[in-house]
PDB file of C-alpha atoms in Angstrom:
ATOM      1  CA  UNK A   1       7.719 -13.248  12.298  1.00 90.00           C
ATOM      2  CA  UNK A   2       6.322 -10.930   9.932  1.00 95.00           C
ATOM      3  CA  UNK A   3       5.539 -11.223   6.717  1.00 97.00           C
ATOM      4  CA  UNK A   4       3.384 -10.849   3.565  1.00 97.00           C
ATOM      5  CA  UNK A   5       0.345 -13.323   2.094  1.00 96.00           C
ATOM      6  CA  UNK A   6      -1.518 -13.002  -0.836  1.00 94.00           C
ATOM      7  CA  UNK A   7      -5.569 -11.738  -0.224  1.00 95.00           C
ATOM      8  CA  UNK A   8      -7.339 -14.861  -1.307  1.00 92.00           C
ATOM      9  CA  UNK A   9     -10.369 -16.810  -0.834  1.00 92.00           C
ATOM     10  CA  UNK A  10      -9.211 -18.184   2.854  1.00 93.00           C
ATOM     11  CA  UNK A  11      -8.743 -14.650   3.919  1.00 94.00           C
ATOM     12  CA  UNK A  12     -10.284 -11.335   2.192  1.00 94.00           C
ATOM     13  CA  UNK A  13     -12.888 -11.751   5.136  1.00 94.00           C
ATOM     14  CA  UNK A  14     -10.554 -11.161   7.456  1.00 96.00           C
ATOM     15  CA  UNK A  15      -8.663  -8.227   6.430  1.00 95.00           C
ATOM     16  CA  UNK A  16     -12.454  -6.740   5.480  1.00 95.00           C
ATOM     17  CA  UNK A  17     -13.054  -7.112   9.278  1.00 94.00           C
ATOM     18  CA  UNK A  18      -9.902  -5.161  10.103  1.00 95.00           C
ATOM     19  CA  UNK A  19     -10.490  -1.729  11.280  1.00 92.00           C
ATOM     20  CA  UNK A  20      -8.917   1.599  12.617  1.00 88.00           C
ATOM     21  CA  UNK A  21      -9.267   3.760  15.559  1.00 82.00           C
ATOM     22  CA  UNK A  22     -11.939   5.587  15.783  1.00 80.00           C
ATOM     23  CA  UNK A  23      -9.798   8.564  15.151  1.00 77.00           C
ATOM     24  CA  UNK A  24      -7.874   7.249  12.247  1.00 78.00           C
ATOM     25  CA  UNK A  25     -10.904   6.086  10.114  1.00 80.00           C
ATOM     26  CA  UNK A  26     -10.774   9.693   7.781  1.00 79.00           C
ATOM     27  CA  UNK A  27      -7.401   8.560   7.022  1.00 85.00           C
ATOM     28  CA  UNK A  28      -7.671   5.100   5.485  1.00 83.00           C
ATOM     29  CA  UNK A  29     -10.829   3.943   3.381  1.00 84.00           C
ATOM     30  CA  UNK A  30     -12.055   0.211   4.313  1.00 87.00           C
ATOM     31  CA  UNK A  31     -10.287  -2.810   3.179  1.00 87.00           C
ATOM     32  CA  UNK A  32     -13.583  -3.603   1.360  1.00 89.00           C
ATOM     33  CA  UNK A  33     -12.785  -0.510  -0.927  1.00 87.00           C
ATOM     34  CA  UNK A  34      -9.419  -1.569  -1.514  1.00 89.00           C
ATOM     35  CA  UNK A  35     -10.334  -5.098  -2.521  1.00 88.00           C
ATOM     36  CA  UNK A  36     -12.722  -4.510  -4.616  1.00 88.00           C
ATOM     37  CA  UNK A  37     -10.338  -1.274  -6.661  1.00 84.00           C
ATOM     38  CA  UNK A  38      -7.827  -4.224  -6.637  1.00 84.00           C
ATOM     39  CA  UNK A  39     -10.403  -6.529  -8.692  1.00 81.00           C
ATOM     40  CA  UNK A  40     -11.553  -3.656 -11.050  1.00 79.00           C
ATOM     41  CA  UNK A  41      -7.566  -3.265 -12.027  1.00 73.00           C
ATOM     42  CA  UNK A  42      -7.397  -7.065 -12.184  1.00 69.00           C
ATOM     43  CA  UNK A  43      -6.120  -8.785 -15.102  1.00 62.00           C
ATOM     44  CA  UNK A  44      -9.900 -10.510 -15.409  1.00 55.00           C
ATOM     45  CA  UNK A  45     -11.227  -6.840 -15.963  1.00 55.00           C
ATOM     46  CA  UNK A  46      -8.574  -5.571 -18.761  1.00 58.00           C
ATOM     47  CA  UNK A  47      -6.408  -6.819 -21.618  1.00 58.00           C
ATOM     48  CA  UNK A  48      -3.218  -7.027 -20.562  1.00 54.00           C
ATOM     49  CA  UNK A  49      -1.457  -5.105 -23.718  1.00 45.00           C
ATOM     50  CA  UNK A  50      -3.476  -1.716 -22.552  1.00 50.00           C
ATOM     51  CA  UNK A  51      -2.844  -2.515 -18.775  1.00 56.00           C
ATOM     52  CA  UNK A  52      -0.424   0.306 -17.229  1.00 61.00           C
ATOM     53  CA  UNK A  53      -2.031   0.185 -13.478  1.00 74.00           C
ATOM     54  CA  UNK A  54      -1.979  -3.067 -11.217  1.00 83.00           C
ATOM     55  CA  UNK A  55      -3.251  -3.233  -7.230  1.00 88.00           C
ATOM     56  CA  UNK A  56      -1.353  -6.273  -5.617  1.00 92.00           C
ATOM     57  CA  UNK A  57      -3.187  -6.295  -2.598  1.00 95.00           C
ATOM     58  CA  UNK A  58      -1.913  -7.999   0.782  1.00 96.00           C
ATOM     59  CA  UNK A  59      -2.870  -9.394   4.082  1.00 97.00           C
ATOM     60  CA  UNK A  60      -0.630  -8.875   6.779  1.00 98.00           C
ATOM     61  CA  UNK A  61       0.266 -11.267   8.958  1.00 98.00           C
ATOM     62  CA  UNK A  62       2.301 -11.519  12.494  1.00 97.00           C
ATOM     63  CA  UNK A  63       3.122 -15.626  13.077  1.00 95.00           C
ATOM     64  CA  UNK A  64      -0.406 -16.711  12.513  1.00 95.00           C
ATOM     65  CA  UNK A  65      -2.343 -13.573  13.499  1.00 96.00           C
ATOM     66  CA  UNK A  66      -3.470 -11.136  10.707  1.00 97.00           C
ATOM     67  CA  UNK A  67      -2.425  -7.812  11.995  1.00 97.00           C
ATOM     68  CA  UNK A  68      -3.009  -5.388   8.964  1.00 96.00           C
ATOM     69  CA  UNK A  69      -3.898  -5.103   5.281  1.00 97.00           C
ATOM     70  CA  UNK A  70      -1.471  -3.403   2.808  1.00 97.00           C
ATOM     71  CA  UNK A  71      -1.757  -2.980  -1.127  1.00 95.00           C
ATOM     72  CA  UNK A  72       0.897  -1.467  -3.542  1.00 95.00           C
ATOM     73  CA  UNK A  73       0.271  -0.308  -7.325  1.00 91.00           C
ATOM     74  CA  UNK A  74       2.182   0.108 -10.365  1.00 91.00           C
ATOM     75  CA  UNK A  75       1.534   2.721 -12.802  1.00 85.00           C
ATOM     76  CA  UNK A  76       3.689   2.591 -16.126  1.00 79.00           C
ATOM     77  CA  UNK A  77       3.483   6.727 -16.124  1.00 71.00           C
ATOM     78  CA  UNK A  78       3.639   7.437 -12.634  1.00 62.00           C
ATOM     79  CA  UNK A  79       5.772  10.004 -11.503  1.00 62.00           C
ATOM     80  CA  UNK A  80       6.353  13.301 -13.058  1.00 64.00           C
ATOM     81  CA  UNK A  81       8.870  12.365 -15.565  1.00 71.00           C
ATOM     82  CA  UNK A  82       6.580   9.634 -16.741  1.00 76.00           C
ATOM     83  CA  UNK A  83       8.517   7.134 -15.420  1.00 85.00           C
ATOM     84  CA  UNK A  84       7.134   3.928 -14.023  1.00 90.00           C
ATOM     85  CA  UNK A  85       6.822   4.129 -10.164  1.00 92.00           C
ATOM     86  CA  UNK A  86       5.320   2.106  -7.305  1.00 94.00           C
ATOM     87  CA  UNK A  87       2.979   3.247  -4.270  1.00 94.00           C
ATOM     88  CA  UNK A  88       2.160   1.860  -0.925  1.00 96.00           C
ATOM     89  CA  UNK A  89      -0.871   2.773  -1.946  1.00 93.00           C
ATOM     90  CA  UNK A  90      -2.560   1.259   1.172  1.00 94.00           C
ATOM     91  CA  UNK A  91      -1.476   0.230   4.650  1.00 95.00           C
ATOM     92  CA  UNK A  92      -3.430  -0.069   7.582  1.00 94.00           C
ATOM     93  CA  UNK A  93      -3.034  -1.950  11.292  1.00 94.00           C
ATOM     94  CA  UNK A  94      -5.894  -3.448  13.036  1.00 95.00           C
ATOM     95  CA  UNK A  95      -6.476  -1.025  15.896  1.00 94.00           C
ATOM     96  CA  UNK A  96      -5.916  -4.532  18.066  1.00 94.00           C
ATOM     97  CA  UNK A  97      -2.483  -4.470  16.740  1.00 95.00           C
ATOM     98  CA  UNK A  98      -1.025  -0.766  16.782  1.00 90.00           C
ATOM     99  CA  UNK A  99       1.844   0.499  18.195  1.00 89.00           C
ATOM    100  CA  UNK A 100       4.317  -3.025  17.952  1.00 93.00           C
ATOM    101  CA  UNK A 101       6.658  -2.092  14.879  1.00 93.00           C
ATOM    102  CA  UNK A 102       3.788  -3.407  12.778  1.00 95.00           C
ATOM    103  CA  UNK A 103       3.889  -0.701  10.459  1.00 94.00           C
ATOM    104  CA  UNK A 104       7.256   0.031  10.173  1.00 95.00           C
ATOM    105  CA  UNK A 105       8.014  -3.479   9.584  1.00 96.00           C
ATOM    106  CA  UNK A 106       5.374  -3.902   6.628  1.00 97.00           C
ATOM    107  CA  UNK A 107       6.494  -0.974   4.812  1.00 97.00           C
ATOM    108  CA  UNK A 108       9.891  -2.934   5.306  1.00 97.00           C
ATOM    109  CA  UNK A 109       8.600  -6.078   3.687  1.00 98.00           C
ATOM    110  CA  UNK A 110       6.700  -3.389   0.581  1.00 98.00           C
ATOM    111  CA  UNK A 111       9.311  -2.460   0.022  1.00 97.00           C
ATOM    112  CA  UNK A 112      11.576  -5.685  -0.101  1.00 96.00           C
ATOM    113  CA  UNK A 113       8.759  -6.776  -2.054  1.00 97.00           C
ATOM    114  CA  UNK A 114       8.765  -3.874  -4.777  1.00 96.00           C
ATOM    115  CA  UNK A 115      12.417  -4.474  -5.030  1.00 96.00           C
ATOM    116  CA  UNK A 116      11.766  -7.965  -6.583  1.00 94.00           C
ATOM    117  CA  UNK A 117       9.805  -5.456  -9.542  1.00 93.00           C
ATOM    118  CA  UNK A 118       6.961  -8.026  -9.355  1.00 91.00           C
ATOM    119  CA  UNK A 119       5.082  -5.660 -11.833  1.00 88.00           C
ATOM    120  CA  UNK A 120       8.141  -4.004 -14.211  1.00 89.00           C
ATOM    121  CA  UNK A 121      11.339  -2.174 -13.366  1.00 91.00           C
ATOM    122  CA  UNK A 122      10.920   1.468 -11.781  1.00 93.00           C
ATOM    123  CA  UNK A 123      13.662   3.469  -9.777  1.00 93.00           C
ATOM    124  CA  UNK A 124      10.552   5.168  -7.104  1.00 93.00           C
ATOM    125  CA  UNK A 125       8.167   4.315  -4.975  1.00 96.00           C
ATOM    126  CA  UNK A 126       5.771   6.447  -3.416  1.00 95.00           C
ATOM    127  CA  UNK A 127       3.527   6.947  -0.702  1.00 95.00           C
ATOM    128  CA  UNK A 128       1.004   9.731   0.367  1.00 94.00           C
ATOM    129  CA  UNK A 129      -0.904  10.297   3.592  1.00 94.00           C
ATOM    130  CA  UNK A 130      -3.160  13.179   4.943  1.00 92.00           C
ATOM    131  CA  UNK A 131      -1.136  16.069   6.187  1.00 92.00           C
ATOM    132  CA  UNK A 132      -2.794  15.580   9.161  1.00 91.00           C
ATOM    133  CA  UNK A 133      -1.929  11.748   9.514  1.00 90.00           C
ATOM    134  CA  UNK A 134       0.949  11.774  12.486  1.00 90.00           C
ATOM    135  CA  UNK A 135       1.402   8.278  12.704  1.00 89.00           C
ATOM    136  CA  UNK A 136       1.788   7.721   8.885  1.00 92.00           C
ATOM    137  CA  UNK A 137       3.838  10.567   8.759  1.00 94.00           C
ATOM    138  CA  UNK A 138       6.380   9.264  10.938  1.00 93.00           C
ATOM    139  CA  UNK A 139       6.251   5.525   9.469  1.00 93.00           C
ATOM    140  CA  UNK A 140       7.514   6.575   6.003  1.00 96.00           C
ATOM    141  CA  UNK A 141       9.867   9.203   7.022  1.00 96.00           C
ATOM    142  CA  UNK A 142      11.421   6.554   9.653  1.00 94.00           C
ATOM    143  CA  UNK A 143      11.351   4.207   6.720  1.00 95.00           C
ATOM    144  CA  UNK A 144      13.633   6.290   4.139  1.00 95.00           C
ATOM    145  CA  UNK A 145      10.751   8.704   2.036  1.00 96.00           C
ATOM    146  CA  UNK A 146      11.287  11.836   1.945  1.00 96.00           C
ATOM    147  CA  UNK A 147       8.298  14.320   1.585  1.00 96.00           C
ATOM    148  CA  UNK A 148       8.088  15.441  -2.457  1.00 92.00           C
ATOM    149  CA  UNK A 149       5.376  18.226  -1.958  1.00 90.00           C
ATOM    150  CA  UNK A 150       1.255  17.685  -2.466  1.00 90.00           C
ATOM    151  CA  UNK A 151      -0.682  16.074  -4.315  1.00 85.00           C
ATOM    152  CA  UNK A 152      -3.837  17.675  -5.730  1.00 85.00           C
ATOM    153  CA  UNK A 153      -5.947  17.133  -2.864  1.00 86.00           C
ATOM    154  CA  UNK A 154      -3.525  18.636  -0.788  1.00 87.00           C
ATOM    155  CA  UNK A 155      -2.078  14.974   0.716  1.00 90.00           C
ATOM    156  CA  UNK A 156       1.414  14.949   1.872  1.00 94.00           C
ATOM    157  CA  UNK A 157       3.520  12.608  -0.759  1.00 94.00           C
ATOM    158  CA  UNK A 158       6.796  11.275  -0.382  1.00 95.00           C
ATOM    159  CA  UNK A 159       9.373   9.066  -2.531  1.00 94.00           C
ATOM    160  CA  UNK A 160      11.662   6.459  -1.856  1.00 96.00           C
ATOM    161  CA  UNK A 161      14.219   6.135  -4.488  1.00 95.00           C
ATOM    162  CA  UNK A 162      14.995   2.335  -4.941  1.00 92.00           C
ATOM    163  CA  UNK A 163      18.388   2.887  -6.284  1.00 81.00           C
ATOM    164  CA  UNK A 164      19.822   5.427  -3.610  1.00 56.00           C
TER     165      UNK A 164
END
């Protein structure tokens, strides 16, 4: 059974050891990077009343067996209205575990996740990937998103409307 844990202190080494094929790695940065964005937009680095962008970072688990590494944010002016949003901002499977449904079914559980507005309300969610990125590509498409143009560096992004 899939399903989502919190990164804490009986983990975060874990997912840090969690890598890519060799010919994914210019697609995803290193857990290690993620963590430590996801502590610099912590609630121990910021008072809360300015706070409009929040990493919830998660391990991901199959039974007992970590499998991947996912984090979402929040952003209180996210998409071009200026509306709150959310983003899969991160999602990676352990080269060990690719090609099971892994990644289909944690953008499944993001998303069931985001729906519980863990951060605020918001009616998007977005994810972007490197035009060049097949396997993400296919993920989010097969998952509902639909492609919403580039971003400034040229990365494919796509939104999920949570109320359609």
């Amino acid at each position: 059974m899939m399903e989502l844990r919190k990164v804490g202190h009986g983990n975060w080494l874990q997912c840090i050891e969690l890598t890519v094929s060799d010919g994914q790695r210019r697609f995803v940065n290193p857990n290690i990077f993620s963590l430590a964005e996801a502590y610099v937009h912590s609630d121990a680095n910021r008072d809360e009343a300015e706070a409009y962008y929040r990493c919830i970072p998660f391990a991901i688990y199959c039974g007992v067996e970590l499998v991947g590494f996912a984090m979402i944010t929040y952003e209180k002016e996210h998409d071009p209205d200026g509306q709150p949003a959310y983003e899969i901002y991160r999602l990676m499977i352990d080269k060990d575990h690719q090609g099971k449904g892994y990644g289909k079914a944690a953008v499944r559980l993001l998303l069931d996740h985001i729906r519980t507005f863990p951060c605020g309300r918001a009616e998007s969610v977005y994810a972007v990937w490197h035009p060049e990125n097949r396997a993400s590509e296919n993920m989010f498409l097969g998952s509902g998103f639909a492609v919403a143009g580039t971003d400034e560096d040229g990365a494919v992004m796509a939104l999920f409307r949570l109320n359609g």
